[in-house]
CSV table of C-alpha atoms in Angstrom, one decimal:
chain,number,residue,atom,x,y,z
A,1,MET,CA,-30.2,-64.4,-24.9
A,2,ALA,CA,-28.2,-61.9,-22.8
A,3,LYS,CA,-25.5,-63.3,-20.5
A,4,PRO,CA,-26.3,-62.8,-16.8
A,5,ARG,CA,-24.2,-60.1,-15.2
A,6,SER,CA,-21.4,-61.2,-12.9
A,7,SER,CA,-22.1,-60.8,-9.2
A,8,PHE,CA,-18.4,-60.0,-8.6
A,9,TYR,CA,-17.5,-56.4,-8.2
A,10,TRP,CA,-13.9,-55.2,-7.8
A,11,MET,CA,-13.3,-53.0,-4.8
A,12,PRO,CA,-10.2,-50.9,-4.6
A,13,THR,CA,-7.9,-51.6,-1.7
A,14,ILE,CA,-7.7,-48.6,0.5
A,15,PRO,CA,-4.3,-48.4,2.1
A,16,GLU,CA,-4.2,-48.1,5.8
A,17,GLN,CA,-3.3,-44.5,6.8
A,18,LYS,CA,0.1,-44.2,8.3
A,19,PRO,CA,0.1,-42.8,11.9
A,20,ILE,CA,1.6,-39.4,12.5
A,21,ARG,CA,4.3,-39.8,15.1
A,22,VAL,CA,4.7,-36.8,17.3
A,23,LEU,CA,7.3,-36.4,20.0
A,24,GLN,CA,6.3,-34.2,23.0
A,25,LEU,CA,9.6,-32.7,24.2
A,26,VAL,CA,9.8,-31.3,27.7
A,27,GLN,CA,12.4,-30.9,30.4
A,28,ALA,CA,10.5,-33.3,32.7
A,29,LEU,CA,7.0,-34.3,33.5
A,30,ASP,CA,6.9,-33.1,37.1
A,31,ILE,CA,3.8,-31.6,38.6
A,32,GLY,CA,2.9,-28.2,36.9
A,33,GLY,CA,0.6,-26.5,34.4
A,34,LEU,CA,2.7,-27.1,31.4
A,35,GLU,CA,3.2,-30.7,32.3
A,36,GLN,CA,-0.6,-31.2,32.7
A,37,VAL,CA,-1.1,-29.7,29.2
A,38,VAL,CA,1.4,-32.2,27.7
A,39,ILE,CA,-0.4,-35.1,29.5
A,40,ASP,CA,-3.7,-34.0,28.2
A,41,ILE,CA,-2.3,-33.8,24.7
A,42,LEU,CA,-0.8,-37.3,24.9
A,43,GLN,CA,-4.0,-38.8,26.4
A,44,GLY,CA,-6.0,-37.0,23.6
A,45,PHE,CA,-4.0,-38.8,21.0
A,46,GLU,CA,-5.5,-42.2,22.0
A,47,ASP,CA,-7.7,-43.7,19.4
A,48,SER,CA,-6.6,-41.2,16.8
A,49,ILE,CA,-4.3,-41.1,13.7
A,50,VAL,CA,-1.6,-39.5,15.9
A,51,SER,CA,0.8,-41.7,17.8
A,52,GLY,CA,2.2,-39.8,20.8
A,53,TYR,CA,5.8,-40.1,22.1
A,54,LEU,CA,7.4,-38.4,25.1
A,55,GLY,CA,10.8,-36.9,25.4
A,56,CYS,CA,12.1,-35.8,28.8
A,57,LEU,CA,15.5,-33.9,28.6
A,58,SER,CA,16.6,-34.2,32.2
A,59,HIS,CA,14.4,-36.9,33.9
A,60,PRO,CA,11.0,-38.5,33.5
A,61,GLY,CA,9.3,-36.7,36.4
A,62,LYS,CA,6.5,-37.8,38.8
A,63,GLN,CA,3.8,-37.7,36.1
A,64,ALA,CA,5.5,-39.5,33.3
A,65,ASN,CA,3.5,-42.7,33.9
A,66,ASN,CA,0.2,-40.7,33.4
A,67,ALA,CA,1.2,-39.6,29.9
A,68,LYS,CA,0.2,-42.8,28.1
A,69,ALA,CA,3.0,-42.3,25.5
A,70,SER,CA,3.8,-45.0,23.0
A,71,LYS,CA,7.5,-44.7,24.0
A,72,THR,CA,9.4,-42.4,26.3
A,73,TRP,CA,13.0,-41.1,25.9
A,74,THR,CA,15.0,-39.7,28.7
A,75,GLY,CA,18.1,-37.5,28.5
A,76,SER,CA,20.3,-36.5,31.4
A,77,ASP,CA,20.6,-33.9,34.2
A,78,LYS,CA,23.7,-32.7,32.3
A,79,ILE,CA,21.4,-30.3,30.4
A,80,HIS,CA,21.4,-28.1,33.5
A,81,SER,CA,25.2,-27.6,33.5
A,82,LYS,CA,25.7,-26.4,30.0
A,83,PHE,CA,24.1,-24.6,27.1
A,84,LEU,CA,23.9,-27.8,25.0
A,85,SER,CA,24.8,-31.3,26.0
A,86,PHE,CA,26.1,-33.1,22.9
A,87,GLU,CA,25.6,-36.4,24.6
A,88,VAL,CA,21.9,-35.7,25.2
A,89,LEU,CA,21.5,-34.3,21.7
A,90,ARG,CA,23.0,-37.5,20.1
A,91,SER,CA,20.8,-39.7,22.2
A,92,LEU,CA,17.7,-37.6,21.2
A,93,ILE,CA,18.6,-37.8,17.5
A,94,ARG,CA,19.0,-41.6,17.7
A,95,PHE,CA,15.6,-41.9,19.3
A,96,LEU,CA,14.0,-39.7,16.6
A,97,LYS,CA,15.5,-41.7,13.8
A,98,ALA,CA,14.8,-45.1,15.4
A,99,ASN,CA,11.1,-44.3,16.0
A,100,LYS,CA,10.6,-42.4,12.7
A,101,ILE,CA,9.3,-39.3,14.4
A,102,ASP,CA,7.4,-37.0,12.0
A,103,ILE,CA,7.0,-33.9,14.2
A,104,ILE,CA,8.8,-32.6,17.3
A,105,HIS,CA,6.5,-30.6,19.6
A,106,SER,CA,8.6,-28.7,22.0
A,107,HIS,CA,7.4,-26.9,25.2
A,108,ASN,CA,9.3,-23.8,26.5
A,109,PRO,CA,12.8,-22.5,25.7
A,110,VAL,CA,15.2,-25.3,26.6
A,111,PRO,CA,13.3,-28.1,24.8
A,112,HIS,CA,12.9,-25.6,21.9
A,113,ARG,CA,16.7,-25.4,21.8
A,114,TYR,CA,17.2,-29.1,21.6
A,115,ALA,CA,14.4,-29.5,19.1
A,116,TYR,CA,16.2,-26.8,16.9
A,117,PHE,CA,19.5,-28.6,16.9
A,118,ALA,CA,17.9,-32.1,16.5
A,119,SER,CA,16.0,-30.7,13.5
A,120,LEU,CA,19.2,-29.4,11.9
A,121,PHE,CA,20.6,-32.9,11.9
A,122,THR,CA,17.3,-34.8,11.0
A,123,GLY,CA,15.2,-32.4,9.0
A,124,ILE,CA,12.2,-33.2,11.3
A,125,PRO,CA,9.9,-30.1,11.5
A,126,ILE,CA,9.1,-28.5,14.8
A,127,VAL,CA,5.9,-27.2,16.4
A,128,HIS,CA,6.6,-25.1,19.5
A,129,THR,CA,4.2,-24.1,22.3
A,130,LYS,CA,5.0,-20.9,24.1
A,131,HIS,CA,3.6,-21.3,27.6
A,132,GLY,CA,4.5,-17.8,28.8
A,133,ARG,CA,6.2,-14.5,28.0
A,134,ASN,CA,9.7,-16.0,28.4
A,135,TYR,CA,11.4,-12.8,29.5
A,136,PRO,CA,10.9,-10.3,26.6
A,137,LYS,CA,13.4,-7.8,28.1
A,138,ASN,CA,16.2,-10.3,27.9
A,139,LYS,CA,18.0,-9.7,24.6
A,140,LYS,CA,19.8,-13.0,24.6
A,141,ALA,CA,16.5,-14.9,25.2
A,142,VAL,CA,14.8,-12.9,22.4
A,143,PHE,CA,17.6,-13.6,20.0
A,144,LEU,CA,17.6,-17.4,20.7
A,145,ASN,CA,13.9,-17.7,20.4
A,146,ARG,CA,14.1,-16.0,17.0
A,147,LEU,CA,16.9,-18.4,16.0
A,148,TYR,CA,15.0,-21.5,17.1
A,149,THR,CA,11.9,-20.4,15.3
A,150,SER,CA,13.8,-20.3,12.0
A,151,ARG,CA,13.3,-24.1,11.8
A,152,THR,CA,9.9,-24.1,13.5
A,153,LYS,CA,6.8,-24.5,11.3
A,154,ARG,CA,4.3,-23.1,13.9
A,155,ILE,CA,4.5,-21.3,17.3
A,156,VAL,CA,1.5,-21.9,19.5
A,157,ALA,CA,1.0,-19.3,22.1
A,158,VAL,CA,-1.2,-20.1,25.1
A,159,SER,CA,-2.4,-16.4,25.4
A,160,LYS,CA,-2.8,-13.3,23.3
A,161,ASP,CA,-0.1,-11.7,25.3
A,162,ALA,CA,2.4,-14.5,24.7
A,163,ALA,CA,1.5,-14.3,21.0
A,164,GLN,CA,2.3,-10.5,21.0
A,165,VAL,CA,5.7,-11.2,22.5
A,166,SER,CA,6.4,-13.6,19.6
A,167,THR,CA,5.3,-11.1,16.9
A,168,LYS,CA,6.2,-7.7,18.3
A,169,VAL,CA,9.3,-8.5,20.4
A,170,GLU,CA,10.8,-11.5,18.8
A,171,LYS,CA,9.7,-10.4,15.3
A,172,ILE,CA,8.3,-13.8,14.4
A,173,HIS,CA,6.0,-13.5,11.3
A,174,PRO,CA,2.4,-13.4,12.4
A,175,LYS,CA,1.5,-16.2,9.9
A,176,LYS,CA,3.7,-18.5,11.9
A,177,VAL,CA,2.0,-17.8,15.2
A,178,THR,CA,-1.3,-19.3,16.5
A,179,THR,CA,-3.1,-18.6,19.8
A,180,ALA,CA,-4.6,-21.6,21.5
A,181,VAL,CA,-5.7,-20.7,25.0
A,182,ASN,CA,-5.1,-23.4,27.7
A,183,GLY,CA,-8.1,-25.5,29.0
A,184,ILE,CA,-8.7,-27.8,31.9
A,185,ASN,CA,-10.9,-30.8,32.7
A,186,THR,CA,-14.0,-29.2,34.3
A,187,ALA,CA,-15.3,-32.6,35.3
A,188,ARG,CA,-12.4,-32.8,37.7
A,189,PHE,CA,-12.5,-29.2,38.9
A,190,GLN,CA,-15.9,-28.1,40.1
A,191,PRO,CA,-17.3,-25.9,43.0
A,192,ARG,CA,-17.6,-28.1,46.1
A,193,PRO,CA,-18.8,-25.7,48.9
A,194,ASP,CA,-20.3,-28.6,50.8
A,195,LYS,CA,-16.9,-30.2,51.0
A,196,ALA,CA,-15.0,-27.1,52.3
A,197,ILE,CA,-15.2,-27.8,56.1
A,198,GLU,CA,-14.5,-31.5,55.6
A,199,THR,CA,-11.6,-30.8,53.3
A,200,ARG,CA,-10.0,-28.3,55.7
A,201,LYS,CA,-10.2,-30.9,58.5
A,202,ASN,CA,-8.6,-33.6,56.3
A,203,LYS,CA,-5.8,-31.2,55.1
A,204,GLY,CA,-4.9,-29.7,58.4
A,205,VAL,CA,-6.3,-26.2,57.5
A,206,SER,CA,-8.0,-24.2,60.2
A,207,GLU,CA,-11.8,-24.6,59.9
A,208,HIS,CA,-12.5,-20.9,60.7
A,209,SER,CA,-9.6,-19.1,59.1
A,210,PHE,CA,-9.7,-16.9,56.1
A,211,VAL,CA,-7.5,-18.8,53.7
A,212,VAL,CA,-5.5,-17.2,50.9
A,213,GLY,CA,-4.1,-19.9,48.7
A,214,SER,CA,-2.0,-20.7,45.6
A,215,VAL,CA,-1.0,-23.8,43.7
A,216,GLY,CA,2.2,-24.2,41.7
A,217,ARG,CA,5.9,-24.8,41.7
A,218,LEU,CA,7.7,-22.9,44.4
A,219,ALA,CA,9.9,-21.3,41.7
A,220,LYS,CA,11.4,-17.9,41.1
A,221,GLU,CA,8.9,-17.2,38.2
A,222,LYS,CA,6.0,-17.5,40.6
A,223,ASP,CA,7.4,-14.7,42.9
A,224,TYR,CA,5.9,-16.3,46.1
A,225,PRO,CA,7.9,-14.0,48.4
A,226,LEU,CA,5.8,-11.1,47.0
A,227,LEU,CA,2.7,-13.1,47.9
A,228,VAL,CA,4.0,-13.6,51.4
A,229,GLU,CA,4.7,-9.9,51.8
A,230,SER,CA,1.3,-9.0,50.4
A,231,PHE,CA,-0.4,-11.4,52.8
A,232,ALA,CA,1.4,-9.9,55.8
A,233,LYS,CA,0.3,-6.4,54.8
A,234,ALA,CA,-3.3,-7.4,54.2
A,235,PHE,CA,-3.6,-9.4,57.4
A,236,PRO,CA,-1.0,-7.8,59.8
A,237,ASP,CA,-2.6,-8.7,63.1
A,238,GLN,CA,-5.2,-11.4,62.2
A,239,GLU,CA,-4.4,-14.8,63.6
A,240,GLY,CA,-7.6,-15.9,61.8
A,241,ALA,CA,-6.0,-15.7,58.3
A,242,GLN,CA,-3.7,-18.3,56.8
A,243,LEU,CA,-1.6,-18.5,53.6
A,244,LEU,CA,-1.7,-21.9,51.9
A,245,LEU,CA,1.0,-22.6,49.2
A,246,VAL,CA,0.5,-26.0,47.6
A,247,GLY,CA,3.6,-27.2,45.8
A,248,ASP,CA,7.4,-27.6,46.1
A,249,GLY,CA,10.5,-26.3,44.4
A,250,SER,CA,13.8,-24.4,44.6
A,251,ASP,CA,12.3,-21.2,46.1
A,252,LYS,CA,10.9,-22.9,49.3
A,253,ASN,CA,13.7,-21.6,51.5
A,254,ARG,CA,13.3,-18.0,50.2
A,255,ILE,CA,9.5,-18.2,51.0
A,256,LEU,CA,10.2,-19.5,54.6
A,257,GLU,CA,12.9,-16.8,55.2
A,258,LYS,CA,10.5,-14.1,54.0
A,259,ALA,CA,7.7,-15.5,56.3
A,260,LYS,CA,10.1,-15.6,59.2
A,261,GLU,CA,11.3,-12.1,58.5
A,262,LEU,CA,7.8,-10.8,58.6
A,263,GLY,CA,6.8,-12.8,61.7
A,264,ILE,CA,4.1,-14.8,60.0
A,265,GLU,CA,5.8,-18.2,59.7
A,266,ASN,CA,3.2,-19.9,61.9
A,267,ARG,CA,0.4,-18.7,59.5
A,268,VAL,CA,2.1,-20.0,56.3
A,269,LEU,CA,1.2,-23.6,55.3
A,270,LEU,CA,3.4,-25.5,52.9
A,271,PRO,CA,1.9,-29.0,52.4
A,272,GLY,CA,4.4,-29.8,49.6
A,273,MET,CA,3.8,-31.3,46.2
A,274,GLN,CA,0.3,-32.7,45.7
A,275,THR,CA,-1.1,-34.7,42.7
A,276,GLU,CA,-4.8,-34.3,43.5
A,277,THR,CA,-4.9,-30.5,43.5
A,278,GLU,CA,-8.7,-30.5,43.0
A,279,LYS,CA,-9.0,-31.5,46.7
A,280,TRP,CA,-7.1,-28.4,47.9
A,281,TYR,CA,-9.1,-25.6,46.2
A,282,PRO,CA,-12.2,-26.1,48.5
A,283,CYS,CA,-9.8,-25.1,51.4
A,284,MET,CA,-9.4,-21.6,49.9
A,285,ASP,CA,-11.4,-18.4,50.3
A,286,VAL,CA,-9.4,-16.6,47.6
A,287,PHE,CA,-6.8,-17.7,45.1
A,288,CYS,CA,-3.7,-15.6,44.4
A,289,LEU,CA,-1.2,-15.6,41.6
A,290,THR,CA,1.9,-13.3,41.7
A,291,SER,CA,3.8,-14.7,38.7
A,292,ILE,CA,6.5,-12.7,36.9
A,293,THR,CA,5.7,-14.6,33.7
A,294,GLU,CA,2.6,-16.6,32.7
A,295,GLY,CA,0.7,-17.6,29.6
A,296,THR,CA,-2.7,-18.8,30.5
A,297,SER,CA,-2.2,-20.2,34.0
A,298,ILE,CA,-3.6,-23.7,34.5
A,299,THR,CA,-4.0,-23.2,38.3
A,300,LEU,CA,-5.9,-20.0,37.7
A,301,LEU,CA,-8.3,-21.9,35.4
A,302,GLU,CA,-8.6,-24.7,38.0
A,303,SER,CA,-9.4,-22.2,40.8
A,304,ALA,CA,-12.0,-20.5,38.7
A,305,ALA,CA,-13.6,-23.9,37.8
A,306,SER,CA,-13.6,-24.7,41.5
A,307,GLY,CA,-15.6,-21.5,42.2
A,308,VAL,CA,-12.7,-19.8,44.1
A,309,PRO,CA,-12.4,-16.0,43.4
A,310,ALA,CA,-8.9,-14.8,42.4
A,311,VAL,CA,-6.6,-11.9,43.0
A,312,VAL,CA,-3.6,-11.8,40.5
A,313,ALA,CA,-0.7,-9.7,39.5
A,314,ASP,CA,-0.8,-7.8,36.2
């Protein structure tokens, strides 16, 4: 008589997959397009095999708490006074080793610089996102970008134009360069024509004015004095037109001086830094972007998703 088969079956133990630890390295998570992309990346890591860490070279910034990072490292404002702060670099290297970081993902030139030197001492590979053109006519900048890329596994350009700067100007091998165009949350940014009048009242914008608007850091790269000058030429005698610049930054005084010089300071609105930018687009009749350098502008995407037509520089 045959023996009954055993009901026991051996099942192999499947080892738990080790999380991939990725450090998002930025200067700071203040309000801006690059910063929003980094926040979206870190939030996207939730419930995945990737564990997201945040590194802020100078200070955390106003949006650091929105990042949902496993851990956050902060350097020092000393990075602004010298090419490379060895104190900040040592601190970064200690953090990388203590948290067993697998990949450094840097954003824009200064974080790329620190990622490069940190990689020299740790061997950790770099992925770098190129958020704009980064001054292709500046020979020093081109040389440094090429140097940093020698230890970078992949350059991710946010536009075809930025990718061409990498391959044609900086002479990075095309196999190292990937284009991944920026995107935004279209559930947050939608056309709201029914909210326009109410929003203008709440934001202190004239109900009946034709409003030319822009959203972004008041920084040199955005060339807002050009926008002020263009607005003054387009609407020389019209009290019914206003220029709305949502944001804050180092170029604020230059903007105010230009507006005063052209005699339109009473028609230029500067509400300062705003976190809920989706509430400002319904105030605008047209969105303008005069940047000297851009990749794929987040605010341009936001204005389009909000149903606001745009006029932009080349």
